[in-house]
Short mmCIF file of C-alpha atoms and ligand atoms in Angstrom, two decimals:
data_model
loop_
_atom_site.label_atom_id
_atom_site.label_comp_id
_atom_site.label_asym_id
_atom_site.label_seq_id
_atom_site.Cartn_x
_atom_site.Cartn_y
_atom_site.Cartn_z
CA UNK N 1 0.06 -0.10 -0.55
CA UNK N 2 1.71 3.19 -1.00
CA UNK N 3 -0.08 6.23 1.46
CA UNK N 4 0.46 9.73 1.42
CA UNK N 5 -0.26 11.91 4.78
CA UNK N 6 -1.39 15.68 4.30
CA UNK N 7 -2.12 18.38 5.87
CA UNK N 8 -0.61 20.96 7.60
CA UNK N 9 2.18 20.97 9.82
CA UNK N 10 0.57 20.73 13.11
CA UNK N 11 -1.72 17.89 11.18
CA UNK N 12 -0.66 15.20 13.73
CA UNK N 13 1.12 14.37 10.40
CA UNK N 14 3.87 12.64 12.71
CA UNK N 15 1.96 10.94 15.31
CA UNK N 16 -0.50 8.82 12.60
CA UNK N 17 2.28 8.38 11.38
CA UNK N 18 4.16 6.51 13.73
CA UNK N 19 0.97 3.82 14.45
CA UNK N 20 0.25 3.14 10.95
CA UNK N 21 3.58 2.41 10.08
CA UNK N 22 4.23 0.70 12.61
CA UNK N 23 0.75 -1.45 12.26
CA UNK N 24 0.76 -1.88 8.41
CA UNK N 25 4.46 -1.96 8.34
CA UNK N 26 5.37 0.37 6.74
CA UNK N 27 8.62 3.09 6.16
CA UNK N 28 7.98 5.54 7.37
CA UNK N 29 9.18 8.70 5.09
CA UNK N 30 9.65 11.67 6.47
CA UNK N 31 11.48 14.37 4.21
CA UNK N 32 11.29 17.17 7.19
CA UNK N 33 12.89 14.08 9.46
CA UNK N 34 15.25 13.74 6.50
CA UNK N 35 15.70 17.44 6.22
CA UNK N 36 16.28 17.05 9.84
CA UNK N 37 19.00 14.73 9.24
CA UNK N 38 21.10 16.68 7.13
CA UNK N 39 21.02 20.01 9.23
CA UNK N 40 21.98 17.83 11.96
CA UNK N 41 24.84 16.18 9.98
CA UNK N 42 26.11 19.83 8.53
CA UNK N 43 25.92 18.16 4.78
CA UNK N 44 25.61 20.26 1.71
CA UNK N 45 22.14 19.52 1.74
CA UNK N 46 21.93 20.71 5.19
CA UNK N 47 23.70 24.06 4.68
CA UNK N 48 21.07 25.24 1.91
CA UNK N 49 17.71 23.63 3.25
CA UNK N 50 18.24 25.16 7.02
CA UNK N 51 18.47 28.56 5.54
CA UNK N 52 14.30 28.50 4.04
CA UNK N 53 13.12 25.89 7.02
CA UNK N 54 14.10 28.99 9.74
CA UNK N 55 11.98 31.09 8.11
CA UNK N 56 9.73 28.64 7.83
CA UNK N 57 9.50 28.03 4.08
CA UNK N 58 9.80 25.60 2.12
CA UNK N 59 12.60 24.52 0.24
CA UNK N 60 13.19 24.46 -3.27
CA UNK N 61 11.45 20.97 -4.88
CA UNK N 62 14.66 20.89 -6.90
CA UNK N 63 16.41 19.89 -3.08
CA UNK N 64 14.11 17.33 -2.74
CA UNK N 65 14.29 15.26 -6.08
CA UNK N 66 17.37 12.96 -6.06
CA UNK N 67 16.63 12.96 -2.22
CA UNK N 68 12.94 10.77 -2.66
CA UNK N 69 13.94 9.36 -5.71
CA UNK N 70 17.19 7.32 -3.64
CA UNK N 71 14.86 6.58 -1.01
CA UNK N 72 11.96 5.61 -2.45
CA UNK N 73 13.82 2.75 -4.36
CA UNK N 74 15.13 1.61 -1.12
CA UNK N 75 14.17 -1.90 -0.92
CA UNK N 76 12.34 -1.35 2.04
CA UNK N 77 9.49 0.10 -0.22
CA UNK N 78 9.31 -2.39 -2.51
CA UNK N 79 5.83 -3.46 -0.71
CA UNK N 80 4.87 -0.21 -0.33
CA UNK N 81 5.42 2.66 1.73
CA UNK N 82 4.24 5.34 3.66
CA UNK N 83 5.29 9.47 3.03
CA UNK N 84 5.27 12.64 5.89
CA UNK N 85 5.32 15.72 4.16
CA UNK N 86 5.71 14.99 0.58
CA UNK N 87 4.49 16.20 -2.41
CA UNK N 88 4.26 19.31 -0.59
CA UNK N 89 3.64 21.10 -4.12
CA UNK N 90 2.23 20.48 -7.99
CA UNK N 91 5.57 20.16 -8.86
CA UNK N 92 6.55 17.61 -6.38
CA UNK N 93 2.93 15.40 -6.91
CA UNK N 94 3.77 15.33 -10.67
CA UNK N 95 7.77 14.81 -10.19
CA UNK N 96 5.81 11.69 -7.62
CA UNK N 97 3.32 10.55 -10.17
CA UNK N 98 6.28 10.09 -12.04
CA UNK N 99 9.42 8.74 -10.26
CA UNK N 100 6.80 6.41 -9.69
CA UNK N 101 4.88 6.21 -12.55
CA UNK N 102 9.25 4.69 -13.89
CA UNK N 103 9.13 2.19 -11.03
CA UNK N 104 5.18 0.90 -12.70
CA UNK N 105 4.02 2.03 -8.67
CA UNK N 106 0.85 4.77 -7.77
CA UNK N 107 -0.38 5.71 -5.22
CA UNK N 108 -3.46 4.37 -3.38
CA UNK N 109 -4.41 6.54 -1.20
CA UNK N 110 -3.91 10.38 -0.04
CA UNK N 111 -5.14 10.32 4.32
CA UNK N 112 -6.21 14.50 4.10
CA UNK N 113 -5.09 15.20 7.54
CA UNK N 114 -7.39 17.98 8.42
CA UNK N 115 -7.66 20.98 11.58
CA UNK N 116 -9.08 24.11 12.25
CA UNK N 117 -6.00 27.14 12.38
CA UNK N 118 -6.49 28.04 16.63
CA UNK N 119 -6.25 23.76 16.91
CA UNK N 120 -2.21 23.63 14.36
CA UNK N 121 -1.56 26.84 16.77
CA UNK N 122 -1.34 25.57 20.01
CA UNK N 123 -0.58 21.70 19.07
CA UNK N 124 2.61 23.41 17.77
CA UNK N 125 4.02 25.33 20.04
CA UNK N 126 3.21 22.49 22.67
CA UNK N 127 5.10 20.11 20.28
CA UNK N 128 8.11 18.11 21.98
CA UNK N 129 9.64 16.34 20.30
CA UNK N 130 12.91 13.63 20.38
CA UNK N 131 15.80 12.84 18.61
CA UNK N 132 14.72 9.72 17.72
CA UNK N 133 10.76 11.36 15.77
CA UNK N 134 8.68 10.34 18.61
CA UNK N 135 6.57 13.92 18.66
CA UNK N 136 4.58 14.57 22.26
CA UNK N 137 2.90 17.90 23.04
CA UNK N 138 2.79 19.08 26.58
CA UNK N 139 -1.09 18.80 27.34
CA UNK N 140 -2.54 17.27 24.18
CA UNK N 141 -0.07 13.67 24.30
CA UNK N 142 2.59 13.94 27.53
CA UNK N 143 5.26 11.84 28.19
CA UNK N 144 4.81 9.06 31.36
CA UNK N 145 8.13 11.05 32.08
CA UNK N 146 7.93 14.95 32.31
CA UNK N 147 10.50 15.75 29.42
CA UNK N 148 12.10 12.63 28.60
CA UNK N 149 10.69 10.11 25.37
CA UNK N 150 8.98 6.92 27.25
CA UNK N 151 10.80 5.07 24.10
CA UNK N 152 13.89 6.19 24.61
CA UNK N 153 14.11 8.56 27.55
CA UNK N 154 15.41 10.94 25.89
CA UNK N 155 15.71 14.88 26.59
CA UNK N 156 13.16 16.42 25.08
CA UNK N 157 13.37 19.83 23.05
CA UNK N 158 11.18 22.04 21.16
CA UNK N 159 12.11 22.54 17.47
CA UNK N 160 13.43 25.85 16.68
CA UNK N 161 11.10 25.90 13.22
CA UNK N 162 8.17 25.75 16.05
CA UNK N 163 8.45 29.13 17.73
CA UNK N 164 5.43 31.46 16.75
CA UNK N 165 6.01 33.86 14.83
CA UNK N 166 7.37 30.87 12.16
CA UNK N 167 4.53 28.74 13.03
CA UNK N 168 3.08 31.56 11.01
CA UNK N 169 4.77 31.39 7.55
CA UNK N 170 4.22 27.96 7.56
CA UNK N 171 0.20 27.97 8.14
CA UNK N 172 0.65 30.36 4.87
CA UNK N 173 3.38 28.71 2.72
CA UNK N 174 0.76 25.92 3.51
CA UNK N 175 -2.26 27.11 2.26
CA UNK N 176 -0.26 28.78 -0.19
CA UNK N 177 1.70 26.34 -2.02
CA UNK N 178 0.47 22.69 -0.13
CA UNK N 179 -3.35 23.19 0.31
CA UNK N 180 -3.46 23.65 -3.80
CA UNK N 181 -2.94 19.68 -3.36
CA UNK N 182 -5.96 18.96 -2.04
CA UNK N 183 -7.76 19.96 -5.44
CA UNK N 184 -5.40 17.86 -7.61
CA UNK N 185 -5.69 14.77 -6.26
CA UNK N 186 -9.43 15.71 -5.95
CA UNK N 187 -9.21 15.37 -8.67
CA UNK N 188 -8.01 11.65 -9.33
CA UNK N 189 -10.17 10.55 -6.15
CA UNK N 190 -7.34 9.17 -4.30
CA UNK N 191 -8.66 11.34 -1.44
CA UNK N 192 -9.86 11.14 1.79
CA UNK N 193 -10.35 14.00 3.90
CA UNK N 194 -9.74 12.00 7.97
CA UNK N 195 -11.17 14.69 10.88
CA UNK N 196 -8.00 15.49 11.97
CA UNK N 197 -9.40 17.32 15.02
CA UNK N 198 -10.55 14.43 16.98
CA UNK N 199 -8.30 12.31 20.44
CA UNK N 200 -5.03 10.54 18.69
CA UNK N 201 -6.87 6.64 19.39
CA UNK N 202 -10.33 7.64 17.55
CA UNK N 203 -8.19 9.31 14.78
CA UNK N 204 -5.99 6.49 14.04
CA UNK N 205 -9.97 4.21 14.17
CA UNK N 206 -10.50 7.48 11.27
CA UNK N 207 -8.05 6.05 9.10
CA UNK N 208 -7.41 2.06 9.79
CA UNK N 209 -11.58 2.77 7.98
CA UNK N 210 -9.77 4.84 4.90
CA UNK N 211 -6.63 1.05 4.94
CA UNK N 212 -9.36 -1.60 5.23
CA UNK N 213 -10.79 -1.03 1.74
CA UNK N 214 -7.24 -1.18 -0.60
CA UNK N 215 -5.65 -3.87 2.19
P1 ADP B 1 2.68 17.00 12.09
O1 ADP B 1 4.30 15.87 11.55
O2 ADP B 1 1.56 17.21 10.90
O3 ADP B 1 3.24 18.24 11.68
P2 ADP B 1 2.72 16.23 14.20
O4 ADP B 1 1.91 14.75 14.63
O5 ADP B 1 3.65 16.91 15.14
O6 ADP B 1 2.13 16.70 13.55
O7 ADP B 1 1.40 16.28 15.91
C1 ADP B 1 1.66 18.22 15.66
C2 ADP B 1 1.96 18.34 17.95
O8 ADP B 1 0.38 17.94 17.87
C3 ADP B 1 2.45 17.06 18.33
O9 ADP B 1 2.44 18.02 19.92
C4 ADP B 1 1.12 16.17 19.01
O10 ADP B 1 1.73 15.16 20.12
C5 ADP B 1 -0.14 17.10 19.14
N1 ADP B 1 -1.02 15.77 18.26
C6 ADP B 1 -0.95 15.41 17.73
N2 ADP B 1 -1.89 14.74 16.75
C7 ADP B 1 -3.45 15.20 18.65
C8 ADP B 1 -4.45 15.10 18.32
N3 ADP B 1 -5.21 14.74 18.17
N4 ADP B 1 -5.08 15.58 19.56
C9 ADP B 1 -3.75 16.81 20.06
N5 ADP B 1 -2.83 17.16 19.83
C10 ADP B 1 -2.69 16.10 19.11
P1 AMP B 2 8.26 19.24 8.22
O1 AMP B 2 9.03 19.00 9.76
O2 AMP B 2 7.12 18.00 7.58
O3 AMP B 2 7.13 20.03 9.35
O4 AMP B 2 8.95 20.10 7.77
C1 AMP B 2 10.34 20.55 8.19
C2 AMP B 2 10.54 21.83 7.78
O5 AMP B 2 11.18 20.95 6.10
C3 AMP B 2 8.99 22.41 6.49
O6 AMP B 2 8.12 23.92 7.47
C4 AMP B 2 9.59 22.84 4.89
O7 AMP B 2 11.11 24.27 5.37
C5 AMP B 2 10.70 21.25 4.92
N1 AMP B 2 10.24 20.17 4.41
C6 AMP B 2 10.33 18.99 4.54
N2 AMP B 2 9.56 18.97 3.32
C7 AMP B 2 8.82 19.47 2.53
C8 AMP B 2 8.71 18.99 1.10
N3 AMP B 2 8.50 18.31 0.87
N4 AMP B 2 9.50 20.45 0.29
C9 AMP B 2 9.92 21.61 0.69
N5 AMP B 2 9.82 22.23 2.18
C10 AMP B 2 9.44 20.59 1.89
#
């Protein structure tokens, strides 16, 4: 099963991706995580991407082509994958379509997680991350031990781009560049919209109901 998770920053894509990936044994491919890894390793790509990410802007499409191409050609993606945060623009969606067609694959379903703006701001301002990729929320999804990851006991941190000014820019970028993908994929009859305003386990139940049709 080849799945795309679509939705604004803070909608809960990463949170649900972790559950979907475990339940359906699909590799979770987050372009945000890949870019942050490149930043931490000080790679050429990381240095270029950082200037955009710090401002809450999308990194240019061309910086992601080789990354996504290489990742989707890895063996663990042959039986399916879960994309989180890619595509984020129409040119990226076109690139993805061509890459998949070249390897005789296609997207099966796009899960579009919808959450109101006010709730997104609350979620992003209270988000705390672990370097293992798990995300928490100080109020809505707190770790068992304050400031520590449940899975690996590492210290949690706040993402730089979860600061209020950057969050505003990220929401503007989402509306301008990513939201048009809803229409793009709706026209291809691939989109299922999920109410992301519910509690985390209830959203996962709704997602499972959609995925049952493709499993
Ligand atoms: P995204 O990957 O879409 O940017 P995350 O999965 O990191 O979003 O979630 C953003 C924040 O909201 C995190 O702090 C997460 O713990 C919290 N969160 C995720 N889903 C919900 C939910 N259904 N209700 C309340 N908080 C949530
Ligand atoms: P995320 O972890 O998905 O919230 O992404 C964090 C940041 O990484 C975004 O605000 C963008 O700057 C950058 N990014 C991640 N994925 C993409 C993408 N597909 N296209 C452009 N920029 C991206």
